[in-house]
């Protein structure tokens, strides 16, 4: 369950938060496929409660009404067609799976598929679920429970959402059936929402009943779905990430917290020389890593001082480090602009999501940030693909915030977060030649629109990276030699 099964030569998934299925299909063909992306995490595809009283917040999608595949992102047929088109473009789909709970205790009770529920009687006819499928008696998770009481974290309600009992056979069957439908349609795996709030022994039963990935969509025979479990573990809690790593991969929230501290200014870059498990991060093969996610970019979930698109310079630095460094299975966030933390995606007066538009410089309009289209980010995807499987070597630092490292004869990066220029001749691991910096520009024909870096026969190169340069990174790789 720890192999994302990316198509050959690809890596890195992007969370296209609140995108519509038809738009994702086109994005696979027009941008993600051609730029070497490996996959996409999509928003929960199953019916959720419609919450007009809060102006259709983004978080209504985490309140399941049924397992029918009708949401603001589209219907089942559109979902299936997206998976097909994306797989054809070499891009895998991973489903955000909300199976810990069902919606409840809201004044409204109609879902995006037109179904409703009788919350007081725990009756969700469109699944169907009834009273015996939920943990009883009802209790509500308190902040203090996270420190003391694993059983309350698992059996009580997260934000008053009706807590399913995954120990019962009927619930297991409904969940397995729900997930297997996606595998049949050709998805490559799942994000398990709120995994911390479910018992590992129950999850194990569910995972083991999943189909192998669909060979008709290009997966090898016998391939198991990639599963990454959302467990926020910054230490000191009753539930530990170590209970989940024996099952499948786990989201590592320390990763983005520490890189945000380093690139945001709270810590020096030179300390990153031993980045990885020595920093308290998960073992490489267990970890799904990212700088920000849909929760902490708006102070939900783990919160904290996380870098996001709102601070583009250090954010691009942190992302370049994540993508250049071999540690972890990286995920990018692709956002919409928001002024308050509840606001949903760009929508019209009827609540329909408005598609992104695309500008001539490849950026997005209509309220979408599209970090995955930023040149400095998209070109680092190529860097990671070219450097895949190589070693981490030739670390250099100046004793504070200027650092550089090389990737096994394939790529080289340098960063400058100091308030003075970086001007140094550094040892790289690349063959002699002229390389085009993929951060400051791109290669067009034989010409480089950004900085050109020349590596001598001794593998050394003069690197200059001004303190006031537009970006704090230089990155070169074998795929962009001139
Ligand atoms: C409120 C009150 C309750 C009250 C209730 C009803 O808090 O005390 O009982 O009204 O009157 C929303 C609202 C929340 C509301 C709740 C129930 O924000 O105010 O309760 O709905 O109606 C997202 C949002 C939540 C949102 C939820 C469901 O972040 O705010 O709750 O969706 O719509 C922990 C977990 C971790 C979790 C993280 C946020 O360990 O698993 O918190 N992260 C995941 C998702 C996240 C999602 C959920 C889990 C729930 O990434 O996006 O929560 O599916 O760290
Ligand atoms: Ca639970």
Coordinates of C-alpha atoms and ligand atoms in Angstrom, one line a residue:
X1 CA 0.0 0.0 0.0
X2 CA 3.1 2.3 -0.1
X3 CA 3.7 2.4 -3.8
X4 CA 1.9 5.2 -5.7
X5 CA 2.2 3.3 -8.9
X6 CA 3.1 6.3 -10.9
X7 CA 3.6 5.8 -14.6
X8 CA 7.3 5.4 -15.6
X9 CA 9.4 8.5 -15.3
X10 CA 6.9 10.4 -13.2
X11 CA 6.7 11.5 -9.5
X12 CA 4.8 13.9 -7.4
X13 CA 1.0 14.4 -6.9
X14 CA -0.9 17.6 -6.7
X15 CA -4.1 18.2 -4.7
X16 CA -6.5 19.9 -7.0
X17 CA -8.6 21.1 -4.2
X18 CA -12.3 21.5 -5.2
X19 CA -11.7 21.2 -8.9
X20 CA -14.4 19.8 -11.2
X21 CA -13.9 16.4 -12.8
X22 CA -14.1 17.7 -16.4
X23 CA -11.6 20.5 -15.6
X24 CA -9.2 17.9 -14.1
X25 CA -9.5 15.7 -17.1
X26 CA -8.5 18.6 -19.4
X27 CA -5.7 19.6 -17.0
X28 CA -4.2 16.1 -17.2
X29 CA -4.1 16.4 -21.0
X30 CA -3.0 20.0 -21.2
X31 CA -0.7 20.5 -18.3
X32 CA 0.0 17.7 -15.8
X33 CA 0.7 15.0 -18.3
X34 CA 3.1 17.1 -20.5
X35 CA 4.9 18.5 -17.4
X36 CA 5.7 15.1 -15.9
X37 CA 3.3 15.1 -12.9
X38 CA 2.6 11.7 -11.4
X39 CA -0.9 12.1 -10.0
X40 CA -3.7 14.0 -8.4
X41 CA -5.5 14.0 -5.1
X42 CA -9.2 14.9 -5.8
X43 CA -11.7 16.3 -3.4
X44 CA -14.2 13.8 -1.9
X45 CA -16.3 12.5 -4.8
X46 CA -19.3 11.2 -2.8
X47 CA -22.5 13.1 -1.9
X48 CA -22.1 15.7 0.9
X49 CA -24.5 17.9 2.9
X50 CA -25.3 21.2 1.1
X51 CA -24.6 24.0 3.6
X52 CA -26.2 27.2 2.3
X53 CA -26.4 28.7 5.8
X54 CA -22.6 29.1 5.6
X55 CA -22.5 30.0 1.9
X56 CA -21.3 26.6 0.7
X57 CA -18.1 26.4 2.7
X58 CA -15.3 24.1 1.4
X59 CA -15.7 21.9 4.4
X60 CA -19.2 20.8 3.5
X61 CA -17.4 18.1 1.4
X62 CA -16.2 16.4 4.6
X63 CA -19.8 15.8 5.7
X64 CA -20.9 12.7 3.7
X65 CA -24.6 12.1 3.1
X66 CA -24.2 8.9 1.0
X67 CA -21.7 7.1 -1.3
X68 CA -23.4 8.2 -4.5
X69 CA -20.9 10.0 -6.6
X70 CA -22.7 13.4 -7.1
X71 CA -21.0 16.5 -5.8
X72 CA -20.2 20.0 -7.0
X73 CA -17.2 18.5 -8.8
X74 CA -19.5 16.4 -11.1
X75 CA -21.3 13.1 -11.3
X76 CA -20.2 9.5 -11.6
X77 CA -20.0 9.4 -15.3
X78 CA -17.8 12.5 -15.3
X79 CA -15.6 11.0 -12.6
X80 CA -15.1 7.8 -14.6
X81 CA -14.2 9.7 -17.7
X82 CA -11.7 11.9 -15.8
X83 CA -9.9 8.8 -14.5
X84 CA -9.8 7.3 -18.0
X85 CA -8.5 10.5 -19.6
X86 CA -5.9 11.1 -16.8
X87 CA -4.6 7.6 -16.9
X88 CA -4.2 7.9 -20.7
X89 CA -2.2 11.1 -20.1
X90 CA 0.0 9.2 -17.6
X91 CA -1.5 10.9 -14.5
X92 CA -2.9 8.8 -11.6
X93 CA -6.0 9.7 -9.5
X94 CA -6.1 9.3 -5.7
X95 CA -9.5 9.7 -3.9
X96 CA -10.0 11.7 -0.7
X97 CA -12.0 9.1 1.3
X98 CA -14.2 10.2 4.2
X99 CA -15.2 7.1 6.0
X100 CA -14.8 8.0 9.7
X101 CA -18.2 9.7 9.9
X102 CA -21.4 10.9 8.3
X103 CA -22.9 14.4 8.4
X104 CA -25.1 15.2 11.4
X105 CA -26.6 17.9 13.6
X106 CA -26.9 20.5 11.0
X107 CA -30.1 22.6 10.4
X108 CA -30.1 21.7 6.7
X109 CA -30.3 18.1 5.6
X110 CA -30.3 17.8 1.8
X111 CA -27.2 16.4 0.0
X112 CA -25.6 17.3 -3.3
X113 CA -27.3 14.2 -4.8
X114 CA -30.7 15.2 -3.4
X115 CA -30.7 12.6 -0.6
X116 CA -31.4 13.4 3.0
X117 CA -31.0 11.8 6.4
X118 CA -32.8 11.6 9.7
X119 CA -29.9 12.7 12.0
X120 CA -31.8 12.0 15.3
X121 CA -32.3 8.4 14.3
X122 CA -28.9 7.9 12.6
X123 CA -30.8 7.0 9.5
X124 CA -28.9 7.5 6.1
X125 CA -31.2 5.7 3.7
X126 CA -29.1 6.3 0.6
X127 CA -26.2 4.2 1.9
X128 CA -28.0 2.7 3.9
X129 CA -26.8 3.2 7.4
X130 CA -28.8 2.9 10.6
X131 CA -28.4 3.3 14.3
X132 CA -26.4 0.1 14.8
X133 CA -23.7 1.3 12.4
X134 CA -22.6 4.1 14.7
X135 CA -20.6 4.3 17.9
X136 CA -22.9 4.5 20.9
X137 CA -23.5 6.2 23.2
X138 CA -22.7 9.5 21.5
X139 CA -19.7 11.4 22.8
X140 CA -17.9 14.4 21.4
X141 CA -14.1 14.6 21.1
X142 CA -12.7 17.2 23.5
X143 CA -9.3 18.9 23.0
X144 CA -7.9 17.1 26.1
X145 CA -8.9 13.6 24.6
X146 CA -6.0 13.9 22.1
X147 CA -3.5 13.7 25.0
X148 CA -5.1 11.1 27.2
X149 CA -7.6 8.9 25.5
X150 CA -7.1 7.0 22.3
X151 CA -10.5 5.2 22.6
X152 CA -12.3 8.6 22.8
X153 CA -10.4 9.9 19.8
X154 CA -11.5 6.8 17.9
X155 CA -15.1 6.3 19.2
X156 CA -16.3 9.8 19.9
X157 CA -17.4 12.3 17.3
X158 CA -15.0 14.6 15.5
X159 CA -16.8 18.0 15.3
X160 CA -20.1 16.3 16.1
X161 CA -20.0 14.3 12.9
X162 CA -21.8 11.0 13.4
X163 CA -19.1 8.5 14.1
X164 CA -19.3 5.2 12.1
X165 CA -18.3 2.0 13.8
X166 CA -15.9 0.4 11.4
X167 CA -15.9 -2.7 13.6
X168 CA -19.3 -3.8 12.3
X169 CA -19.5 -6.0 9.3
X170 CA -22.2 -3.9 7.6
X171 CA -20.1 -0.7 7.8
X172 CA -17.0 -2.5 6.5
X173 CA -19.0 -3.8 3.6
X174 CA -20.4 -0.4 2.7
X175 CA -16.9 1.2 2.8
X176 CA -15.2 -1.6 0.9
X177 CA -17.8 -1.5 -1.8
X178 CA -17.5 2.3 -2.0
X179 CA -13.7 2.1 -2.4
X180 CA -13.7 -0.9 -4.8
X181 CA -15.9 1.0 -7.1
X182 CA -13.1 3.6 -7.5
X183 CA -10.5 0.9 -8.1
X184 CA -12.7 -0.6 -10.8
X185 CA -12.9 2.8 -12.4
X186 CA -9.1 3.0 -12.5
X187 CA -8.0 5.1 -9.6
X188 CA -4.5 4.3 -8.1
X189 CA -5.2 4.9 -4.4
X190 CA -6.8 6.8 -1.5
X191 CA -6.2 9.5 1.1
X192 CA -7.8 8.2 4.3
X193 CA -9.4 11.2 5.9
X194 CA -9.3 11.3 9.7
X195 CA -7.4 8.0 10.0
X196 CA -6.4 8.9 13.5
X197 CA -10.1 8.6 14.4
X198 CA -10.4 5.0 13.3
X199 CA -8.9 1.8 14.8
X200 CA -5.9 0.5 12.9
X201 CA -7.3 -3.1 13.2
X202 CA -10.5 -2.1 11.4
X203 CA -8.6 -0.2 8.7
X204 CA -6.5 -3.3 8.1
X205 CA -9.5 -5.4 7.4
X206 CA -10.9 -2.8 5.0
X207 CA -7.6 -2.4 3.1
X208 CA -7.1 -6.1 2.8
X209 CA -10.5 -6.5 1.1
X210 CA -9.7 -3.9 -1.6
X211 CA -9.3 -5.1 -5.2
X212 CA -6.0 -5.0 -7.0
X213 CA -5.6 -2.0 -9.2
X214 CA -7.3 -2.3 -12.6
X215 CA -4.9 -3.7 -15.2
X216 CA -7.2 -2.3 -18.0
X217 CA -6.0 1.1 -16.8
X218 CA -2.3 0.2 -17.2
X219 CA -1.5 -1.0 -13.7
X220 CA 0.7 -4.1 -13.3
X221 CA -1.0 -7.3 -12.3
X222 CA -1.3 -7.7 -8.5
X223 CA -0.7 -4.0 -7.7
X224 CA -2.2 -2.8 -4.5
X225 CA -3.7 0.6 -4.1
X226 CA -1.5 3.4 -2.7
X227 CA -3.0 4.5 0.6
X228 CA -1.9 7.5 2.6
X229 CA -3.6 8.0 6.0
X230 CA -4.2 11.4 7.4
X231 CA -2.7 11.2 10.9
X232 CA -1.6 14.5 12.4
X233 CA 1.2 13.5 14.8
X234 CA 3.4 16.3 16.0
X235 CA 4.2 14.3 19.1
X236 CA 2.7 13.9 22.6
X237 CA -0.7 12.5 21.6
X238 CA -2.4 9.3 22.7
X239 CA -2.6 8.1 19.1
X240 CA 0.7 7.7 17.3
X241 CA 1.6 7.6 13.6
X242 CA 3.5 4.4 14.4
X243 CA 0.2 2.6 14.8
X244 CA -0.6 3.3 11.1
X245 CA 2.8 2.9 9.3
X246 CA 2.5 -0.9 9.5
X247 CA -0.7 -0.6 7.4
X248 CA 0.2 2.0 4.7
X249 CA 1.8 5.4 4.2
X250 CA 1.0 8.3 6.6
X251 CA 0.9 12.1 6.0
X252 CA 3.9 13.8 7.7
X253 CA 2.9 17.2 9.1
X254 CA 6.3 17.8 10.7
X255 CA 7.8 18.0 7.2
X256 CA 6.0 21.2 6.2
X257 CA 6.2 22.7 9.6
X258 CA 10.0 22.4 9.7
X259 CA 10.6 23.5 6.1
X260 CA 8.2 26.4 6.7
X261 CA 10.3 27.4 9.7
X262 CA 13.6 27.0 7.7
X263 CA 12.5 28.9 4.6
X264 CA 10.2 31.3 6.4
X265 CA 13.1 32.6 8.5
X266 CA 12.8 30.8 11.9
X267 CA 15.7 28.4 11.4
X268 CA 18.9 28.4 9.3
X269 CA 19.0 26.5 6.1
X270 CA 22.4 25.0 6.9
X271 CA 20.7 22.6 9.4
X272 CA 19.0 20.9 6.6
X273 CA 22.1 18.9 5.7
X274 CA 20.7 15.8 7.4
X275 CA 17.0 16.4 6.4
X276 CA 14.9 13.2 6.8
X277 CA 14.2 10.8 9.7
X278 CA 16.9 12.5 11.8
X279 CA 14.5 15.4 12.1
X280 CA 11.9 13.2 13.6
X281 CA 10.2 12.6 10.2
X282 CA 8.8 9.2 9.2
X283 CA 10.8 6.6 7.4
X284 CA 11.2 7.5 3.8
X285 CA 8.9 4.8 2.4
X286 CA 6.2 5.6 4.9
X287 CA 5.8 9.3 4.3
X288 CA 3.6 11.4 2.1
X289 CA 5.1 14.9 2.4
X290 CA 3.9 18.4 1.6
X291 CA 4.5 22.0 2.7
X292 CA 0.9 23.1 3.2
X293 CA -2.4 21.2 2.9
X294 CA -6.1 22.4 2.5
X295 CA -6.5 22.5 6.3
X296 CA -3.4 24.1 7.6
X297 CA -3.2 26.7 4.8
X298 CA -6.4 28.1 6.5
X299 CA -5.5 27.3 10.1
X300 CA -7.7 24.2 10.3
X301 CA -6.1 20.9 11.4
X302 CA -2.6 21.1 12.6
X303 CA -2.5 24.9 11.8
X304 CA 0.8 26.6 12.7
X305 CA 3.0 28.9 10.7
X306 CA 2.9 27.1 7.4
X307 CA 4.1 28.7 4.2
X308 CA 1.6 29.0 1.5
X309 CA 1.1 30.7 -1.9
X310 CA 0.5 34.0 0.0
X311 CA 4.2 34.2 0.7
X312 CA 5.5 33.1 -2.7
X313 CA 9.2 33.7 -2.4
X314 CA 9.9 31.5 0.6
X315 CA 7.1 29.1 -0.4
X316 CA 8.8 28.4 -3.8
X317 CA 12.1 28.0 -1.9
X318 CA 10.5 25.3 0.4
X319 CA 8.9 23.6 -2.5
X320 CA 12.1 23.5 -4.6
X321 CA 13.9 22.0 -1.6
X322 CA 11.1 19.4 -1.2
X323 CA 11.3 18.4 -4.9
X324 CA 15.1 18.5 -5.2
X325 CA 15.6 16.4 -2.1
X326 CA 15.1 12.6 -2.4
X327 CA 13.3 12.2 0.9
X328 CA 9.6 11.3 1.0
X329 CA 6.7 11.0 -1.5
X330 CA 5.9 14.7 -2.3
X331 CA 2.5 16.3 -2.8
X332 CA 1.8 19.8 -4.0
X333 CA -1.2 21.9 -2.9
X334 CA -3.2 23.7 -5.6
X335 CA -5.5 26.3 -4.1
X336 CA -8.2 28.9 -4.7
X337 CA -7.8 32.4 -3.3
X338 CA -9.8 33.1 -0.1
X339 CA -10.3 35.9 2.4
X340 CA -11.9 34.0 5.1
X341 CA -11.1 30.5 6.2
X342 CA -14.6 29.1 5.6
X343 CA -15.0 30.3 2.1
X344 CA -15.7 27.7 -0.6
X345 CA -14.3 27.7 -4.1
X346 CA -15.2 30.3 -6.7
X347 CA -18.9 29.8 -7.4
X348 CA -21.9 31.5 -9.1
X349 CA -25.1 32.5 -7.3
X350 CA -26.5 29.0 -7.6
X351 CA -23.5 27.5 -5.9
X352 CA -22.0 26.0 -9.1
X353 CA -18.2 26.0 -9.0
X354 CA -16.6 28.3 -11.6
X355 CA -13.9 26.7 -13.7
X356 CA -10.4 28.2 -13.7
X357 CA -9.5 30.2 -16.8
X358 CA -6.0 30.2 -18.2
X359 CA -3.8 33.2 -19.0
X360 CA -1.2 33.4 -21.8
X361 CA 1.6 33.1 -19.2
X362 CA 0.0 29.7 -18.1
X363 CA -1.3 31.1 -14.8
X364 CA -4.9 30.7 -13.8
X365 CA -7.7 33.2 -13.4
X366 CA -11.3 33.2 -12.0
X367 CA -10.0 33.0 -8.4
X368 CA -7.8 29.9 -8.8
X369 CA -4.1 30.1 -7.6
X370 CA -2.9 27.0 -9.5
X371 CA 0.5 26.7 -7.7
X372 CA 1.1 23.6 -9.9
X373 CA 1.3 25.9 -13.0
X374 CA 3.9 28.3 -11.5
X375 CA 7.0 28.0 -13.6
X376 CA 9.3 27.6 -10.7
X377 CA 7.2 24.8 -9.3
X378 CA 6.3 23.0 -12.6
X379 CA 9.9 22.9 -13.7
X380 CA 11.0 21.3 -10.5
X381 CA 8.7 18.4 -11.2
X382 CA 11.0 17.7 -14.2
X383 CA 14.0 18.0 -12.0
X384 CA 12.7 15.4 -9.6
X385 CA 11.8 13.0 -12.5
X386 CA 15.3 13.4 -14.0
X387 CA 17.0 12.9 -10.6
X388 CA 14.8 10.0 -9.5
X389 CA 16.7 7.1 -8.0
X390 CA 20.0 9.0 -7.6
X391 CA 22.0 9.8 -4.5
X392 CA 22.1 13.0 -2.4
X393 CA 25.7 14.3 -2.5
X394 CA 28.0 17.3 -2.5
X395 CA 26.3 19.2 0.3
X396 CA 27.7 22.7 0.8
X397 CA 26.7 25.5 3.1
X398 CA 28.2 28.8 4.1
X399 CA 27.5 28.4 7.8
X400 CA 24.1 30.1 7.7
X401 CA 21.5 30.3 4.9
X402 CA 23.3 29.6 1.7
X403 CA 23.2 25.9 0.8
X404 CA 23.7 23.7 -2.2
X405 CA 23.5 20.0 -3.0
X406 CA 23.8 17.7 -6.0
X407 CA 21.8 14.6 -7.2
X408 CA 23.9 11.7 -8.4
X409 CA 25.2 13.2 -11.7
X410 CA 21.7 14.4 -12.7
X411 CA 20.8 17.7 -11.0
X412 CA 22.2 20.5 -8.8
X413 CA 20.4 23.1 -6.6
X414 CA 21.5 26.1 -4.6
X415 CA 19.5 28.3 -2.2
X416 CA 20.3 31.7 -0.7
X417 CA 18.1 33.0 2.1
X418 CA 20.8 35.2 3.5
X419 CA 20.6 39.0 3.2
X420 CA 23.8 39.0 1.2
X421 CA 24.6 37.6 -2.2
X422 CA 25.9 34.1 -2.8
X423 CA 29.0 34.2 -5.0
X424 CA 31.0 31.0 -4.9
X425 CA 32.6 28.4 -7.0
X426 CA 31.0 25.1 -5.9
X427 CA 31.7 21.5 -6.6
X428 CA 28.8 19.8 -8.4
X429 CA 28.4 16.2 -9.5
X430 CA 27.3 17.1 -13.1
X431 CA 29.3 16.6 -16.3
X432 CA 30.9 19.7 -17.9
X433 CA 28.6 21.8 -20.0
X434 CA 26.2 24.6 -20.2
X435 CA 22.9 24.3 -18.2
X436 CA 19.8 26.4 -18.1
X437 CA 18.5 27.4 -14.7
X438 CA 14.9 26.1 -14.5
X439 CA 13.9 28.6 -11.8
X440 CA 14.8 31.9 -13.5
X441 CA 13.7 30.9 -16.9
X442 CA 13.4 28.0 -19.3
X443 CA 15.0 26.6 -22.4
X444 CA 13.5 27.7 -25.7
X445 CA 15.2 26.0 -28.6
X446 CA 18.9 26.5 -28.0
X447 CA 18.4 29.6 -25.9
X448 CA 17.9 29.9 -22.2
X449 CA 15.6 32.7 -21.0
X450 CA 17.0 32.6 -17.5
X451 CA 20.5 32.2 -16.0
X452 CA 23.0 30.0 -17.8
X453 CA 25.4 28.0 -15.6
X454 CA 28.6 26.6 -16.9
X455 CA 30.2 23.6 -15.4
X456 CA 33.9 23.0 -16.0
X457 CA 35.8 19.8 -16.6
X458 CA 36.4 19.6 -12.9
X459 CA 32.7 19.6 -12.2
X460 CA 32.9 23.0 -10.6
X461 CA 30.7 26.0 -11.4
X462 CA 30.5 29.6 -10.4
X463 CA 27.2 30.2 -8.7
X464 CA 25.8 33.6 -8.1
X465 CA 22.5 34.1 -6.5
X466 CA 21.7 37.6 -5.3
X467 CA 20.0 38.3 -2.0
X468 CA 17.5 40.4 -4.0
X469 CA 17.0 38.0 -6.9
X470 CA 13.3 37.3 -7.7
X471 CA 13.7 33.7 -6.4
X472 CA 16.1 32.3 -3.8
X473 CA 16.9 29.2 -5.8
X474 CA 19.0 28.0 -8.8
X475 CA 18.3 24.6 -10.2
X476 CA 19.9 22.8 -13.1
X477 CA 19.6 19.3 -14.4
X478 CA 20.6 17.0 -17.3
X479 CA 17.3 17.5 -19.0
X480 CA 18.0 21.2 -19.6
X481 CA 21.5 21.3 -21.0
X482 CA 22.3 23.6 -23.8
Ligands
LIG1 C1 -19.5 22.9 14.9 C2 -19.0 22.8 16.3 C3 -19.5 21.6 17.0 C4 -21.0 21.5 16.8 C5 -21.4 21.6 15.3 C6 -22.9 21.5 15.1 O1 -17.6 22.8 16.3 O2 -19.1 21.5 18.3 O3 -21.4 20.3 17.4 O4 -20.9 22.8 14.8 O5 -23.6 22.6 15.6 C7 -17.3 21.7 10.4 C8 -17.2 23.0 11.1 C9 -17.5 22.9 12.6 C10 -18.8 22.1 12.8 C11 -18.6 20.8 12.1 C12 -19.9 19.9 12.2 O6 -16.0 23.7 10.9 O7 -17.5 24.1 13.2 O8 -18.9 21.9 14.2 O9 -18.5 21.0 10.7 O10 -20.9 20.3 11.5 C13 -13.2 19.8 7.8 C14 -13.1 21.1 8.6 C15 -13.9 21.1 9.8 C16 -15.3 20.8 9.4 C17 -15.3 19.4 8.8 C18 -16.7 18.9 8.4 O11 -11.7 21.2 8.9 O12 -13.9 22.4 10.4 O13 -16.2 20.8 10.5 O14 -14.6 19.4 7.6 O15 -17.4 19.8 7.6 C19 -8.2 17.0 13.4 C20 -8.4 15.7 12.9 C21 -8.2 15.6 11.4 C22 -8.9 16.7 10.6 C23 -8.6 18.1 11.3 C24 -9.4 19.2 10.7 O16 -7.6 14.7 13.5 O17 -8.5 14.4 10.9 O18 -8.9 18.0 12.7 N1 -8.7 16.7 9.2 C25 -9.6 16.1 8.3 C26 -9.8 16.9 7.0 C27 -10.6 18.1 7.3 C28 -12.0 17.7 7.7 C29 -12.0 16.4 8.5 C30 -10.9 15.7 8.8 C31 -13.3 15.9 8.9 O19 -8.6 17.2 6.4 O20 -10.7 19.0 6.2 O21 -12.6 18.7 8.5 O22 -13.7 15.1 7.8 O23 -6.9 17.4 13.5
LIG2 CA1 -14.2 7.3 14.7

